[in-house]
Amino acid sequence: MSSTDSLDSPAVALVHGRKVPTGLYIDGTWRPTGATFTVADPAEGTAVAEVADATGEHALEALDAATRAQEDWGAWAPRARAELFHTAHQLLQDRAEDFAAVMTAESGKPLAESRAEFGLSIGFFRWYAEQIGHLHGTYAHGSPGGYRIVATHQPVGPCLLITPWNFPLLMSARKAGAALAAGCTAVMKSAQETPLTGALFVQTLHDAGFPPGVVNLLHTTTSAAISDAVLGDARLRKVSFTGSTGVGSHLLGKAANNIVNASMELGGDGPFIVLDDADVDLAVEQAVVCKFRNAGQACVAANRIILHEAIAEEFTEKFVAQVRKLRVGNGFSDGVDVGPIISERQRDRVGELVAAFRQQGGEILAGGEPVDGPGYFFEPTVVRMDTRDHTLCGEELFAPLATLYTVGSVRQAIEFANDTHYGLAAYVFTRDLNRAVAVSEKLDFGMVGVNRGIMADPAAPFGGVKSSGLGREGGHDGIYEFLEPKYLALTIDETEAIGV
Ligand code: NAD
């Protein structure tokens, strides 16, 4: 029996034997709408569920509920809020396999990757739960004397949290964890491709006892109608967005009208640098994971693999051999390493990029073709880039497509790595600590993995610079994205209080 069998939502879908609510979650109840849209399984091209399609009016109802709940939720005692988080964490843990199955069904990622995402997601949730009891202020004497400075924090207020499809639970848990722990209420908007994971997440918070209105969930085919309505309402005080740089920039423009606090986790163009003294076997192993995890659809994926000429041939030979061994298929099948691309449109985009590269005489070392059959698969592909004058260079590939570049020096590697408007994650492989530190410091990126291709951690500040975003998620800073400093100037007359 699945742990979600007891759901009392009026409308549920059965997804791989798991009941998932299909309505919108507003003010503590699930509700259908007049219209629905289809959630597709990218591995089969078939329908998984029909879910309610929200309009701008629903978004304002959700904001009404979040606004009503804000004062009470923000005043909850830290211990009580933390206890509720711990209850939710345990319930999430009990549903681990439900989440993994639902994520694989709607995003296509291999079950092992869904399980790994689940582990990281609840790690973030627990991290924020632990922070609730550790939010301290400061106390100081006023500069001229006669008063005291008491500085503390208060919740920003109702938030809009917008998440993408590529890590549906991680993005939901990372954002909602921080916002709710800080005492904010939230209107969440999940991606059209993956609304079911968010629904299961919110249902679990409901079951844990989060009060009505504290968290609300919308999914829609008309995202702009939701953001226009909510960002156009001055009661909203914060938008936290993860997605493409274009949409992030658009939302920042909207947020400017009401001077709404904004955090942005946007696109990446990750350089993966392998220097001449690197452990090549380690670099190959990490590059395969960093590039092909989630079929390359990760903001922190290795977008440009930059090889020092001294190890370029050895790396290329070993990397291509490993990539050829990757098994492509339905994420529910045993031994599958690479699942489908999220949609037919995205799969075709990758096909066009590779076809254009081939037409220009580009060298394809592995893969290069879409895979026949149902679903939207593309062969794990490796290409050698002799020029940077191609659309494959400078674009966020977001696909199982590795591009290999060769450089002649450490300085050239750094210059090429920084030659992008993005600045999310970079990687450097070297055995020399001196070089590791010096090169990392020169890379204009928010995060640098040294001799590792995976670095997400609840205890670390995740985020980018330049066009990759504003603000950080996780680490000590993450919760402060949802808190405002509050300063009390406290008059103290010592003579009157104590006497002379
Ligand atoms: P996207 O920008 O198209 O969509 C992201 C989310 O925004 C979805 O929920 C979508 O429905 C919504 N959206 C789109 N237009 C909107 C609008 N006008 N108003 C409100 N919401 C709107 O991105 P995507 O294709 O789903 O995701 C891939 C992108 O996300 C990549 O660029 C990737 O690098 C980025 N990403 C970044 C991070 C990070 O932490 N920096 C993490 C994951 C993904």
Short mmCIF file of N, CA, C and O and ligand atoms in Angstrom, two decimals, residues 162-167 171 174 189-193 223-224 227 241-245 247-248 250-251 265-268 298-299 346 396 398 424 462 468 473, ligand 1:
data_model
loop_
_atom_site.label_atom_id
_atom_site.label_comp_id
_atom_site.label_asym_id
_atom_site.label_seq_id
_atom_site.Cartn_x
_atom_site.Cartn_y
_atom_site.Cartn_z
N ILE A 162 8.39 30.47 -7.51
CA ILE A 162 8.20 29.87 -8.84
C ILE A 162 9.33 28.88 -9.12
O ILE A 162 10.51 29.24 -9.01
N THR A 163 8.96 27.65 -9.46
CA THR A 163 9.97 26.59 -9.62
C THR A 163 9.94 25.99 -11.03
O THR A 163 8.90 25.99 -11.68
N PRO A 164 11.07 25.45 -11.48
CA PRO A 164 11.15 24.82 -12.81
C PRO A 164 10.89 23.31 -12.72
O PRO A 164 10.70 22.77 -11.63
N TRP A 165 10.93 22.65 -13.87
CA TRP A 165 10.60 21.22 -13.94
C TRP A 165 11.80 20.32 -13.72
O TRP A 165 11.64 19.12 -13.50
N ASN A 166 13.02 20.85 -13.81
CA ASN A 166 14.16 19.91 -13.88
C ASN A 166 14.51 19.28 -12.54
O ASN A 166 14.98 18.14 -12.51
N PHE A 167 14.25 19.99 -11.41
CA PHE A 167 14.40 19.39 -10.09
C PHE A 167 13.15 19.78 -9.28
O PHE A 167 13.20 20.65 -8.42
N MET A 171 13.65 22.06 -5.82
CA MET A 171 13.39 23.50 -5.91
C MET A 171 12.23 23.89 -4.97
O MET A 171 12.25 24.95 -4.35
N ARG A 174 13.53 23.58 -1.28
CA ARG A 174 14.56 24.57 -0.99
C ARG A 174 13.94 25.95 -0.80
O ARG A 174 14.31 26.70 0.10
N LYS A 189 4.18 28.32 -7.31
CA LYS A 189 3.74 27.99 -8.67
C LYS A 189 4.73 27.00 -9.25
O LYS A 189 5.89 27.32 -9.48
N SER A 190 4.25 25.77 -9.46
CA SER A 190 5.16 24.75 -10.00
C SER A 190 5.14 24.81 -11.52
O SER A 190 4.31 25.49 -12.12
N ALA A 191 6.06 24.10 -12.14
CA ALA A 191 6.16 24.11 -13.60
C ALA A 191 5.04 23.27 -14.21
O ALA A 191 4.61 22.26 -13.63
N GLN A 192 4.60 23.69 -15.36
CA GLN A 192 3.50 23.00 -16.06
C GLN A 192 3.86 21.53 -16.32
O GLN A 192 2.99 20.66 -16.31
N GLU A 193 5.15 21.25 -16.55
CA GLU A 193 5.56 19.89 -16.89
C GLU A 193 5.52 18.96 -15.67
O GLU A 193 5.37 17.75 -15.80
N SER A 223 1.40 30.96 -17.13
CA SER A 223 2.24 31.45 -16.03
C SER A 223 2.21 32.96 -15.92
O SER A 223 2.20 33.52 -14.81
N ALA A 224 2.21 33.64 -17.06
CA ALA A 224 2.28 35.11 -17.03
C ALA A 224 1.04 35.69 -16.35
O ALA A 224 1.13 36.70 -15.65
N SER A 227 1.79 35.47 -12.58
CA SER A 227 2.79 36.42 -12.07
C SER A 227 2.31 37.86 -12.24
O SER A 227 2.55 38.71 -11.38
N PHE A 241 12.48 33.08 -7.60
CA PHE A 241 12.26 32.40 -8.88
C PHE A 241 13.47 31.52 -9.23
O PHE A 241 14.62 31.95 -9.08
N THR A 242 13.21 30.33 -9.71
CA THR A 242 14.26 29.52 -10.33
C THR A 242 13.82 29.18 -11.73
O THR A 242 12.72 28.62 -11.93
N GLY A 243 14.64 29.49 -12.70
CA GLY A 243 14.31 29.20 -14.09
C GLY A 243 15.27 29.92 -15.02
O GLY A 243 16.40 30.24 -14.64
N SER A 244 14.80 30.19 -16.21
CA SER A 244 15.69 30.76 -17.23
C SER A 244 15.97 32.25 -16.96
O SER A 244 15.17 32.95 -16.33
N THR A 245 17.08 32.71 -17.49
CA THR A 245 17.48 34.10 -17.28
C THR A 245 16.47 35.06 -17.91
O THR A 245 16.16 36.11 -17.34
N VAL A 247 13.17 34.72 -18.35
CA VAL A 247 11.96 34.87 -17.51
C VAL A 247 12.32 35.59 -16.21
O VAL A 247 11.58 36.46 -15.74
N GLY A 248 13.49 35.28 -15.65
CA GLY A 248 13.91 35.94 -14.42
C GLY A 248 14.02 37.46 -14.60
O GLY A 248 13.56 38.24 -13.76
N HIS A 250 12.45 39.25 -16.82
CA HIS A 250 11.09 39.75 -16.99
C HIS A 250 10.42 39.94 -15.61
O HIS A 250 9.80 40.98 -15.34
N LEU A 251 10.58 38.95 -14.73
CA LEU A 251 9.94 39.03 -13.41
C LEU A 251 10.57 40.13 -12.55
O LEU A 251 9.87 40.79 -11.78
N GLU A 265 17.38 32.47 -9.13
CA GLU A 265 18.33 31.39 -9.44
C GLU A 265 18.14 31.08 -10.92
O GLU A 265 17.14 30.46 -11.31
N LEU A 266 19.08 31.51 -11.76
CA LEU A 266 18.84 31.50 -13.21
C LEU A 266 19.78 30.54 -13.95
O LEU A 266 20.32 29.62 -13.36
N GLY A 267 19.93 30.78 -15.22
CA GLY A 267 20.66 29.83 -16.06
C GLY A 267 22.16 29.80 -15.80
O GLY A 267 22.70 30.62 -15.07
N GLY A 268 22.82 28.82 -16.42
CA GLY A 268 24.27 28.68 -16.25
C GLY A 268 24.95 28.31 -17.56
O GLY A 268 24.30 27.93 -18.52
N ALA A 298 20.44 20.48 -16.22
CA ALA A 298 20.73 21.04 -14.90
C ALA A 298 21.42 22.38 -15.10
O ALA A 298 22.27 22.53 -15.98
N CYS A 299 21.04 23.35 -14.26
CA CYS A 299 21.64 24.68 -14.38
C CYS A 299 23.13 24.65 -14.08
O CYS A 299 23.88 25.48 -14.57
N GLN A 346 11.87 20.30 -26.84
CA GLN A 346 13.26 20.41 -26.37
C GLN A 346 14.14 19.37 -27.07
O GLN A 346 15.30 19.64 -27.40
N GLU A 396 23.23 27.96 -23.24
CA GLU A 396 23.02 26.95 -22.21
C GLU A 396 22.42 25.73 -22.90
O GLU A 396 21.28 25.78 -23.37
N PHE A 398 21.60 22.51 -21.93
CA PHE A 398 20.49 21.86 -21.23
C PHE A 398 20.09 20.56 -21.92
O PHE A 398 18.91 20.30 -22.20
N LEU A 424 27.15 30.91 -12.74
CA LEU A 424 26.58 30.05 -11.70
C LEU A 424 27.66 29.11 -11.14
O LEU A 424 28.31 29.44 -10.16
N PHE A 462 23.96 28.28 -2.26
CA PHE A 462 23.83 27.95 -3.68
C PHE A 462 23.34 29.18 -4.44
O PHE A 462 22.34 29.78 -4.09
N SER A 468 23.32 34.86 -13.89
CA SER A 468 22.86 33.63 -13.23
C SER A 468 22.06 33.91 -11.97
O SER A 468 21.55 32.96 -11.36
N GLU A 473 20.51 30.27 -1.97
CA GLU A 473 19.61 29.33 -1.30
C GLU A 473 20.46 28.36 -0.49
O GLU A 473 21.49 27.87 -0.97
P1 NAD B 1 11.54 28.72 -17.49
O1 NAD B 1 12.12 30.02 -17.13
O2 NAD B 1 10.91 28.56 -18.80
O3 NAD B 1 10.44 28.28 -16.42
C1 NAD B 1 10.70 28.25 -15.03
C2 NAD B 1 9.41 28.46 -14.30
O4 NAD B 1 8.93 29.76 -14.61
C3 NAD B 1 8.28 27.51 -14.69
O5 NAD B 1 7.48 27.26 -13.56
C4 NAD B 1 7.48 28.32 -15.70
O6 NAD B 1 6.15 27.91 -15.79
C5 NAD B 1 7.59 29.68 -15.07
N1 NAD B 1 7.36 30.82 -15.94
C6 NAD B 1 7.67 30.99 -17.25
N2 NAD B 1 7.25 32.23 -17.67
C7 NAD B 1 6.69 32.83 -16.59
C8 NAD B 1 6.08 34.10 -16.36
N3 NAD B 1 5.97 35.02 -17.31
N4 NAD B 1 5.60 34.36 -15.12
C9 NAD B 1 5.70 33.45 -14.13
N5 NAD B 1 6.25 32.24 -14.27
C10 NAD B 1 6.76 31.94 -15.50
O7 NAD B 1 12.72 27.66 -17.28
P2 NAD B 1 12.65 26.10 -17.49
O8 NAD B 1 12.85 25.82 -18.91
O9 NAD B 1 11.49 25.50 -16.81
O10 NAD B 1 13.92 25.67 -16.62
C11 NAD B 1 15.17 25.66 -17.13
C12 NAD B 1 15.94 26.91 -16.73
O11 NAD B 1 16.00 27.01 -15.31
C13 NAD B 1 17.38 26.83 -17.18
O12 NAD B 1 17.79 28.07 -17.67
C14 NAD B 1 18.13 26.48 -15.91
O13 NAD B 1 19.46 26.85 -15.92
C15 NAD B 1 17.33 27.21 -14.88
N6 NAD B 1 17.56 26.64 -13.55
C16 NAD B 1 18.30 27.35 -12.66
C17 NAD B 1 18.55 26.82 -11.40
C18 NAD B 1 19.37 27.58 -10.40
O14 NAD B 1 19.31 27.23 -9.23
N7 NAD B 1 20.12 28.60 -10.79
C19 NAD B 1 18.04 25.58 -11.05
C20 NAD B 1 17.28 24.88 -11.99
C21 NAD B 1 17.04 25.43 -13.24
#
